[in-house]
Amino acid sequence: MDVANYLYLSALLFTIGAVGVIVRRNAIVVFMCIELMLNAANLSFVTFSRINGDLNGQVIAFFTMVVAACEVVVGLAIIVMIYRSRRSASVDDASLLSR
Amino acid sequence: MSELAMQVGQSAAPEAVLFWILAPLTLIAALGMLLVKKAVHSAILMAFVMVALAVFYIAQGAPFLGIVQIVVYTGAVMMLFLFILMLVGVDSSDSLTESIRGLRPIAITAAVGFGGLMVSLLGRATLGRGAVGVEAANADGNVEAIAQLLFSTFVWPFEAVSALLITAALGAMVLAHHHRIQERPTQRQLSIDRFRKDSLGAAAGLPAPGVFARHNAVDVPALLPDGSPASASINASLKARGDLQNSSIFELGTVDTSASEEK
């Protein structure tokens, strides 16, 4: 099997995640789609690491995971805070500047 | 059918079989994440995608990353997502109606364009050689090799990431910290408030659901003396979820009340 198949899968997963960020309105689902995009990038890193035969790609993917974990922690805290003040987790309701 | 499966299993490399079974499932799960209505179902599909990606990592000679993926993503991150979902999202409406007109067609067009571009780009790009594979780099064990890199070449990024983790933990604590503006009302105060309200309706507690409507389930509102359903008797989160039954289906006129003798 061609190793590039993993890259195709990664590109498609990234695209699906990007559509989710644009289309979905629930902030938590938007967040999950961002995670999907990060994971798709990770899959590319691991695949490139295999194509090039050294482990730098795997180490970068490891760093991506750590940064993603930080991002989840802070992002979910922000969602909880928005929910507390606006009683809603929809990204459309947090539009104070548009009024 | 099983003969075909045997042929595929013998002729193709096991990795190819794994890929062609798991990759379509992963794509379907990821698409389902976009299409399902409830955020909880999205989270379950997300967990499936994470586990599938962990399998792909392990298949590609990255067992350490695969295990970390399962521990960090399906363990910690998904748990955090579900926790916040239970805290926030269960009674929040996840509407699929578009609020900006034309957003969805534009998004789908852009996605098809972007995805097509990426796939065609990958299809045309060549390296001029095959994949090297990480077997040589993993000769002393994957964990040892990654540790070697992490603590030599990448030691400064590693330190920076540890600082980032501490900062994120502190930031989350500061953000989620809730400062009470007024003093918490005591039970005594709550009781006084109940009796000094305009109506004494709720002074003796709210009506219990169901039990006056020939049906004693919590999802059926009680009936008031004039026959109308008492909305105060239903739990607010049941109401928000839409898990209510109409009490009119238990009315005397519609229910079969004819008695038959049992032998």
Tab-separated table of C-alpha atoms in Angstrom:
chain	number	residue	atom	x	y	z
A	1	MET	CA	0.000	0.000	0.000
A	2	ASP	CA	1.166	3.498	-0.816
A	3	VAL	CA	2.058	5.461	2.302
A	4	ALA	CA	0.549	8.566	0.673
A	5	ASN	CA	-2.919	7.108	1.402
A	6	TYR	CA	-2.480	8.290	4.981
A	7	LEU	CA	-1.830	11.792	3.665
A	8	TYR	CA	-5.065	11.698	1.630
A	9	LEU	CA	-6.958	10.570	4.734
A	10	SER	CA	-5.338	13.361	6.728
A	11	ALA	CA	-6.278	15.991	4.127
A	12	LEU	CA	-9.895	14.804	4.081
A	13	LEU	CA	-10.137	14.767	7.884
A	14	PHE	CA	-8.705	18.284	8.006
A	15	THR	CA	-11.271	19.474	5.451
A	16	ILE	CA	-14.146	17.907	7.403
A	17	GLY	CA	-12.902	19.599	10.566
A	18	ALA	CA	-12.703	22.969	8.814
A	19	VAL	CA	-16.279	22.647	7.520
A	20	GLY	CA	-17.405	21.768	11.035
A	21	VAL	CA	-15.824	24.893	12.472
A	22	ILE	CA	-17.699	27.022	9.927
A	23	VAL	CA	-21.053	25.251	9.899
A	24	ARG	CA	-21.773	24.118	13.451
A	25	ARG	CA	-23.119	26.587	15.999
A	26	ASN	CA	-22.554	24.795	19.295
A	27	ALA	CA	-19.251	26.045	20.700
A	28	ILE	CA	-18.330	22.607	22.054
A	29	VAL	CA	-18.844	20.920	18.670
A	30	VAL	CA	-16.806	23.698	17.028
A	31	PHE	CA	-14.079	22.895	19.515
A	32	MET	CA	-14.202	19.193	18.728
A	33	CYS	CA	-13.819	20.031	15.035
A	34	ILE	CA	-10.701	22.072	15.849
A	35	GLU	CA	-9.352	19.002	17.650
A	36	LEU	CA	-10.102	16.953	14.525
A	37	MET	CA	-8.054	19.371	12.423
A	38	LEU	CA	-5.120	19.170	14.872
A	39	ASN	CA	-5.304	15.385	14.794
A	40	ALA	CA	-5.341	15.336	11.001
A	41	ALA	CA	-2.151	17.421	11.023
A	42	ASN	CA	-0.657	14.956	13.517
A	43	LEU	CA	-1.409	12.057	11.185
A	44	SER	CA	0.494	13.889	8.429
A	45	PHE	CA	3.442	14.439	10.770
A	46	VAL	CA	3.614	10.762	11.662
A	47	THR	CA	3.329	9.775	8.000
A	48	PHE	CA	6.064	12.180	6.929
A	49	SER	CA	8.231	10.858	9.730
A	50	ARG	CA	7.810	7.410	8.213
A	51	ILE	CA	8.472	8.663	4.680
A	52	ASN	CA	11.684	10.424	5.724
A	53	GLY	CA	12.829	7.704	8.090
A	54	ASP	CA	13.582	9.864	11.112
A	55	LEU	CA	11.581	10.562	14.241
A	56	ASN	CA	11.473	14.371	14.143
A	57	GLY	CA	7.915	14.249	12.816
A	58	GLN	CA	6.795	12.063	15.700
A	59	VAL	CA	8.332	14.459	18.222
A	60	ILE	CA	6.549	17.407	16.569
A	61	ALA	CA	3.276	15.458	16.705
A	62	PHE	CA	3.919	14.889	20.405
A	63	PHE	CA	4.345	18.649	20.928
A	64	THR	CA	1.144	19.271	18.961
A	65	MET	CA	-0.705	16.963	21.326
A	66	VAL	CA	0.565	18.851	24.382
A	67	VAL	CA	-0.396	22.212	22.879
A	68	ALA	CA	-3.819	20.805	21.916
A	69	ALA	CA	-4.368	19.644	25.486
A	70	CYS	CA	-3.543	23.158	26.783
A	71	GLU	CA	-5.864	24.649	24.206
A	72	VAL	CA	-8.719	22.367	25.236
A	73	VAL	CA	-8.294	23.256	28.896
A	74	VAL	CA	-8.310	27.019	28.329
A	75	GLY	CA	-10.965	26.915	25.601
A	76	LEU	CA	-13.399	24.885	27.670
A	77	ALA	CA	-12.869	27.242	30.611
A	78	ILE	CA	-13.778	30.128	28.292
A	79	ILE	CA	-16.896	28.257	27.095
A	80	VAL	CA	-17.957	27.659	30.700
A	81	MET	CA	-17.448	31.346	31.469
A	82	ILE	CA	-19.487	32.452	28.432
A	83	TYR	CA	-22.199	29.970	29.401
A	84	ARG	CA	-22.300	31.385	32.923
A	85	SER	CA	-22.895	34.936	31.753
A	86	ARG	CA	-25.094	34.267	28.697
A	87	ARG	CA	-26.823	30.954	29.537
A	88	SER	CA	-25.973	29.582	26.104
A	89	ALA	CA	-23.155	27.656	24.444
A	90	SER	CA	-24.037	28.818	20.939
A	91	VAL	CA	-21.373	30.816	19.138
A	92	ASP	CA	-24.090	33.044	17.649
A	93	ASP	CA	-25.160	34.355	21.034
A	94	ALA	CA	-21.700	35.647	21.939
A	95	SER	CA	-21.931	38.562	19.514
A	96	LEU	CA	-21.838	41.624	21.753
A	97	LEU	CA	-19.840	43.689	19.261
A	98	SER	CA	-22.401	43.348	16.473
A	99	ARG	CA	-25.109	45.242	18.349
B	1	MET	CA	-17.174	-13.813	0.278
B	2	SER	CA	-14.895	-15.401	2.836
B	3	GLU	CA	-12.706	-16.700	0.006
B	4	LEU	CA	-12.337	-13.152	-1.246
B	5	ALA	CA	-11.434	-12.013	2.233
B	6	MET	CA	-8.858	-14.778	2.454
B	7	GLN	CA	-7.361	-13.747	-0.877
B	8	VAL	CA	-7.164	-10.124	0.207
B	9	GLY	CA	-5.643	-11.145	3.517
B	10	GLN	CA	-3.001	-13.273	1.807
B	11	SER	CA	-2.135	-11.106	-1.155
B	12	ALA	CA	-2.226	-7.614	0.365
B	13	ALA	CA	-0.103	-6.497	3.253
B	14	PRO	CA	-1.962	-6.589	6.580
B	15	GLU	CA	-1.496	-2.846	6.888
B	16	ALA	CA	-3.412	-2.263	3.658
B	17	VAL	CA	-6.321	-4.352	4.936
B	18	LEU	CA	-6.290	-2.420	8.198
B	19	PHE	CA	-6.186	0.880	6.338
B	20	TRP	CA	-8.969	0.130	3.874
B	21	ILE	CA	-11.264	-1.073	6.636
B	22	LEU	CA	-10.529	1.604	9.200
B	23	ALA	CA	-10.011	4.681	6.983
B	24	PRO	CA	-13.557	4.711	5.482
B	25	LEU	CA	-15.002	4.140	8.955
B	26	THR	CA	-12.938	7.061	10.255
B	27	LEU	CA	-14.158	9.311	7.449
B	28	ILE	CA	-17.776	8.270	8.047
B	29	ALA	CA	-17.421	8.957	11.765
B	30	ALA	CA	-15.865	12.368	11.069
B	31	LEU	CA	-18.672	13.231	8.648
B	32	GLY	CA	-21.206	12.018	11.188
B	33	MET	CA	-19.687	14.422	13.686
B	34	LEU	CA	-20.775	17.246	11.397
B	35	LEU	CA	-24.223	15.889	10.689
B	36	VAL	CA	-25.599	14.560	13.978
B	37	LYS	CA	-27.780	16.917	15.934
B	38	LYS	CA	-26.785	16.189	19.524
B	39	ALA	CA	-23.385	17.279	20.792
B	40	VAL	CA	-23.058	14.097	22.868
B	41	HIS	CA	-23.269	11.948	19.724
B	42	SER	CA	-20.613	14.167	18.128
B	43	ALA	CA	-18.388	13.483	21.127
B	44	ILE	CA	-18.819	9.706	20.817
B	45	LEU	CA	-17.984	9.803	17.087
B	46	MET	CA	-14.993	12.006	17.912
B	47	ALA	CA	-13.752	9.396	20.377
B	48	PHE	CA	-14.000	6.766	17.626
B	49	VAL	CA	-11.941	8.952	15.262
B	50	MET	CA	-9.312	9.418	17.985
B	51	VAL	CA	-8.999	5.673	18.617
B	52	ALA	CA	-8.786	4.989	14.873
B	53	LEU	CA	-6.009	7.573	14.550
B	54	ALA	CA	-4.170	5.902	17.440
B	55	VAL	CA	-4.358	2.609	15.517
B	56	PHE	CA	-2.932	4.361	12.439
B	57	TYR	CA	-0.052	5.760	14.515
B	58	ILE	CA	0.779	2.331	15.876
B	59	ALA	CA	0.579	0.841	12.373
B	60	GLN	CA	3.039	3.473	11.146
B	61	GLY	CA	5.759	2.681	13.648
B	62	ALA	CA	4.812	5.230	16.290
B	63	PRO	CA	3.592	3.071	19.213
B	64	PHE	CA	4.487	5.735	21.775
B	65	LEU	CA	2.357	8.348	20.021
B	66	GLY	CA	-0.466	5.834	19.603
B	67	ILE	CA	-0.600	5.100	23.316
B	68	VAL	CA	-0.280	8.797	24.178
B	69	GLN	CA	-3.105	9.517	21.736
B	70	ILE	CA	-5.398	7.059	23.520
B	71	VAL	CA	-4.423	8.248	26.997
B	72	VAL	CA	-4.517	11.981	26.243
B	73	TYR	CA	-7.334	12.249	23.702
B	74	THR	CA	-9.818	9.484	24.365
B	75	GLY	CA	-8.939	9.573	28.039
B	76	ALA	CA	-8.380	13.119	29.218
B	77	VAL	CA	-9.620	15.388	26.450
B	78	MET	CA	-12.824	13.508	25.639
B	79	MET	CA	-13.585	13.172	29.351
B	80	LEU	CA	-13.176	16.941	29.669
B	81	PHE	CA	-15.424	17.491	26.640
B	82	LEU	CA	-18.162	15.238	28.007
B	83	PHE	CA	-17.841	16.828	31.448
B	84	ILE	CA	-18.320	20.327	30.023
B	85	LEU	CA	-21.093	19.026	27.775
B	86	MET	CA	-22.984	17.733	30.800
B	87	LEU	CA	-22.332	21.009	32.603
B	88	VAL	CA	-23.299	23.273	29.729
B	89	GLY	CA	-24.689	21.719	26.633
B	90	VAL	CA	-27.351	19.170	27.475
B	91	ASP	CA	-30.183	21.660	27.599
B	92	SER	CA	-28.593	24.112	25.189
B	93	SER	CA	-30.195	23.998	21.774
B	94	ASP	CA	-27.846	22.746	19.080
B	95	SER	CA	-29.787	24.067	16.154
B	96	LEU	CA	-28.689	23.092	12.669
B	97	THR	CA	-30.453	26.032	11.040
B	98	GLU	CA	-28.035	28.410	9.421
B	99	SER	CA	-27.941	31.850	10.979
B	100	ILE	CA	-25.898	33.497	8.242
B	101	ARG	CA	-27.659	33.064	4.918
B	102	GLY	CA	-25.728	31.119	2.313
B	103	LEU	CA	-23.050	30.080	4.799
B	104	ARG	CA	-23.578	26.370	4.314
B	105	PRO	CA	-23.337	26.246	0.481
B	106	ILE	CA	-20.291	28.505	0.622
B	107	ALA	CA	-18.671	26.304	3.273
B	108	ILE	CA	-19.356	23.123	1.306
B	109	THR	CA	-18.059	24.676	-1.936
B	110	ALA	CA	-14.932	25.906	-0.194
B	111	ALA	CA	-14.440	22.494	1.423
B	112	VAL	CA	-14.770	20.643	-1.881
B	113	GLY	CA	-12.335	23.092	-3.435
B	114	PHE	CA	-9.830	22.866	-0.607
B	115	GLY	CA	-10.094	19.108	-0.252
B	116	GLY	CA	-9.829	18.595	-4.011
B	117	LEU	CA	-6.812	20.877	-4.154
B	118	MET	CA	-5.065	19.042	-1.323
B	119	VAL	CA	-5.803	15.604	-2.758
B	120	SER	CA	-4.719	16.545	-6.275
B	121	LEU	CA	-1.603	18.210	-4.878
B	122	LEU	CA	-0.725	15.070	-2.957
B	123	GLY	CA	-1.456	12.974	-6.028
B	124	ARG	CA	0.944	14.994	-8.176
B	125	ALA	CA	3.746	15.456	-5.656
B	126	THR	CA	6.495	12.877	-5.779
B	127	LEU	CA	9.527	12.397	-3.647
B	128	GLY	CA	11.420	10.442	-6.262
B	129	ARG	CA	11.828	7.560	-3.843
B	130	GLY	CA	9.732	5.291	-1.716
B	131	ALA	CA	9.074	5.681	1.976
B	132	VAL	CA	12.152	4.962	4.067
B	133	GLY	CA	10.212	3.619	7.041
B	134	VAL	CA	11.091	4.146	10.678
B	135	GLU	CA	12.326	0.616	11.357
B	136	ALA	CA	15.964	1.760	11.384
B	137	ALA	CA	15.213	4.755	13.590
B	138	ASN	CA	13.185	2.521	15.921
B	139	ALA	CA	15.933	-0.078	16.169
B	140	ASP	CA	16.578	0.610	19.867
B	141	GLY	CA	12.878	0.949	20.600
B	142	ASN	CA	10.517	3.769	19.701
B	143	VAL	CA	10.275	5.230	23.216
B	144	GLU	CA	14.063	5.311	23.638
B	145	ALA	CA	14.556	6.949	20.246
B	146	ILE	CA	11.947	9.629	20.948
B	147	ALA	CA	13.416	10.265	24.395
B	148	GLN	CA	16.836	10.673	22.796
B	149	LEU	CA	15.481	13.355	20.453
B	150	LEU	CA	13.272	15.020	23.048
B	151	PHE	CA	16.071	15.516	25.555
B	152	SER	CA	18.760	16.543	23.089
B	153	THR	CA	17.572	18.415	19.987
B	154	PHE	CA	14.184	19.411	21.342
B	155	VAL	CA	15.066	20.101	24.961
B	156	TRP	CA	14.239	23.820	24.785
B	157	PRO	CA	10.851	23.339	23.098
B	158	PHE	CA	10.206	20.659	25.720
B	159	GLU	CA	10.907	23.132	28.549
B	160	ALA	CA	8.784	25.793	26.847
B	161	VAL	CA	5.903	23.339	26.509
B	162	SER	CA	6.101	22.489	30.207
B	163	ALA	CA	5.830	26.204	30.996
B	164	LEU	CA	2.868	26.390	28.615
B	165	LEU	CA	1.144	23.514	30.427
B	166	ILE	CA	1.517	25.214	33.814
B	167	THR	CA	0.296	28.511	32.372
B	168	ALA	CA	-2.729	26.813	30.800
B	169	ALA	CA	-3.630	25.080	34.055
B	170	LEU	CA	-3.367	28.360	35.974
B	171	GLY	CA	-5.305	30.196	33.264
B	172	ALA	CA	-8.120	27.658	33.348
B	173	MET	CA	-8.329	27.975	37.134
B	174	VAL	CA	-8.457	31.779	36.920
B	175	LEU	CA	-11.071	31.716	34.135
B	176	ALA	CA	-13.310	29.175	35.821
B	177	HIS	CA	-13.078	30.803	39.230
B	178	HIS	CA	-16.485	32.077	40.225
B	179	HIS	CA	-16.714	35.091	42.459
B	180	ARG	CA	-20.010	35.338	44.300
B	181	ILE	CA	-21.328	38.896	44.173
B	182	GLN	CA	-24.073	38.561	46.769
B	183	GLU	CA	-24.100	36.479	49.898
B	184	ARG	CA	-25.545	33.010	49.506
B	185	PRO	CA	-29.202	32.977	50.635
B	186	THR	CA	-29.788	30.858	53.722
B	187	GLN	CA	-32.599	28.313	54.002
B	188	ARG	CA	-34.359	30.657	56.411
B	189	GLN	CA	-34.165	33.497	53.890
B	190	LEU	CA	-35.402	31.257	51.072
B	191	SER	CA	-38.385	30.158	53.162
B	192	ILE	CA	-39.290	33.758	54.062
B	193	ASP	CA	-39.040	34.726	50.397
B	194	ARG	CA	-41.383	31.896	49.394
B	195	PHE	CA	-44.114	33.079	51.744
B	196	ARG	CA	-43.728	36.797	51.016
B	197	LYS	CA	-44.136	36.370	47.255
B	198	ASP	CA	-47.270	37.676	45.525
B	199	SER	CA	-48.759	34.227	45.210
B	200	LEU	CA	-48.658	31.479	47.804
B	201	GLY	CA	-48.833	28.893	45.044
B	202	ALA	CA	-45.311	27.594	45.517
B	203	ALA	CA	-45.169	28.028	49.292
B	204	ALA	CA	-45.932	24.386	50.009
B	205	GLY	CA	-43.624	23.132	47.276
B	206	LEU	CA	-44.266	22.641	43.596
B	207	PRO	CA	-46.871	20.105	42.444
B	208	ALA	CA	-45.606	16.616	41.738
B	209	PRO	CA	-45.679	15.530	38.085
B	210	GLY	CA	-47.940	12.909	36.649
B	211	VAL	CA	-49.697	11.580	39.686
B	212	PHE	CA	-52.981	13.369	39.031
B	213	ALA	CA	-53.175	12.362	35.404
B	214	ARG	CA	-53.860	8.604	35.670
B	215	HIS	CA	-50.163	8.172	35.089
B	216	ASN	CA	-47.291	8.525	37.492
B	217	ALA	CA	-44.284	9.181	35.245
B	218	VAL	CA	-42.108	12.261	35.652
B	219	ASP	CA	-42.537	13.247	32.006
B	220	VAL	CA	-46.281	13.869	32.252
B	221	PRO	CA	-47.432	17.157	33.763
B	222	ALA	CA	-49.942	17.069	36.595
B	223	LEU	CA	-53.445	18.329	35.882
B	224	LEU	CA	-54.895	21.399	37.522
B	225	PRO	CA	-58.505	21.247	38.790
B	226	ASP	CA	-59.764	22.718	35.518
B	227	GLY	CA	-58.034	19.980	33.525
B	228	SER	CA	-55.183	22.049	32.125
B	229	PRO	CA	-51.615	20.743	32.557
B	230	ALA	CA	-49.561	22.348	35.363
B	231	SER	CA	-46.236	23.288	33.780
B	232	ALA	CA	-44.656	23.956	37.186
B	233	SER	CA	-44.822	20.244	37.966
B	234	ILE	CA	-42.224	19.306	35.346
B	235	ASN	CA	-38.479	19.350	35.897
B	236	ALA	CA	-36.851	22.211	33.991
B	237	SER	CA	-34.160	20.082	32.356
B	238	LEU	CA	-36.735	17.549	31.096
B	239	LYS	CA	-38.618	20.468	29.599
B	240	ALA	CA	-35.467	21.855	27.962
B	241	ARG	CA	-34.632	18.469	26.486
B	242	GLY	CA	-38.132	18.175	25.026
B	243	ASP	CA	-38.729	14.791	26.698
B	244	LEU	CA	-42.306	15.616	27.661
B	245	GLN	CA	-45.498	13.698	27.062
B	246	ASN	CA	-48.731	15.492	26.379
B	247	SER	CA	-51.035	14.861	29.303
B	248	SER	CA	-54.075	14.923	27.023
B	249	ILE	CA	-53.355	11.369	25.845
B	250	PHE	CA	-54.224	10.201	29.351
B	251	GLU	CA	-57.563	12.015	29.480
B	252	LEU	CA	-60.656	10.105	30.471
B	253	GLY	CA	-62.251	10.505	27.059
B	254	THR	CA	-59.353	9.029	25.126
B	255	VAL	CA	-58.294	6.232	27.484
B	256	ASP	CA	-60.106	2.947	27.246
B	257	THR	CA	-61.906	2.675	30.583
B	258	SER	CA	-64.119	-0.285	29.820
B	259	ALA	CA	-63.667	-2.906	32.463
B	260	SER	CA	-63.503	-6.532	31.549
B	261	GLU	CA	-63.775	-9.411	33.915
B	262	GLU	CA	-60.584	-11.373	34.374
B	263	LYS	CA	-60.829	-15.074	34.906
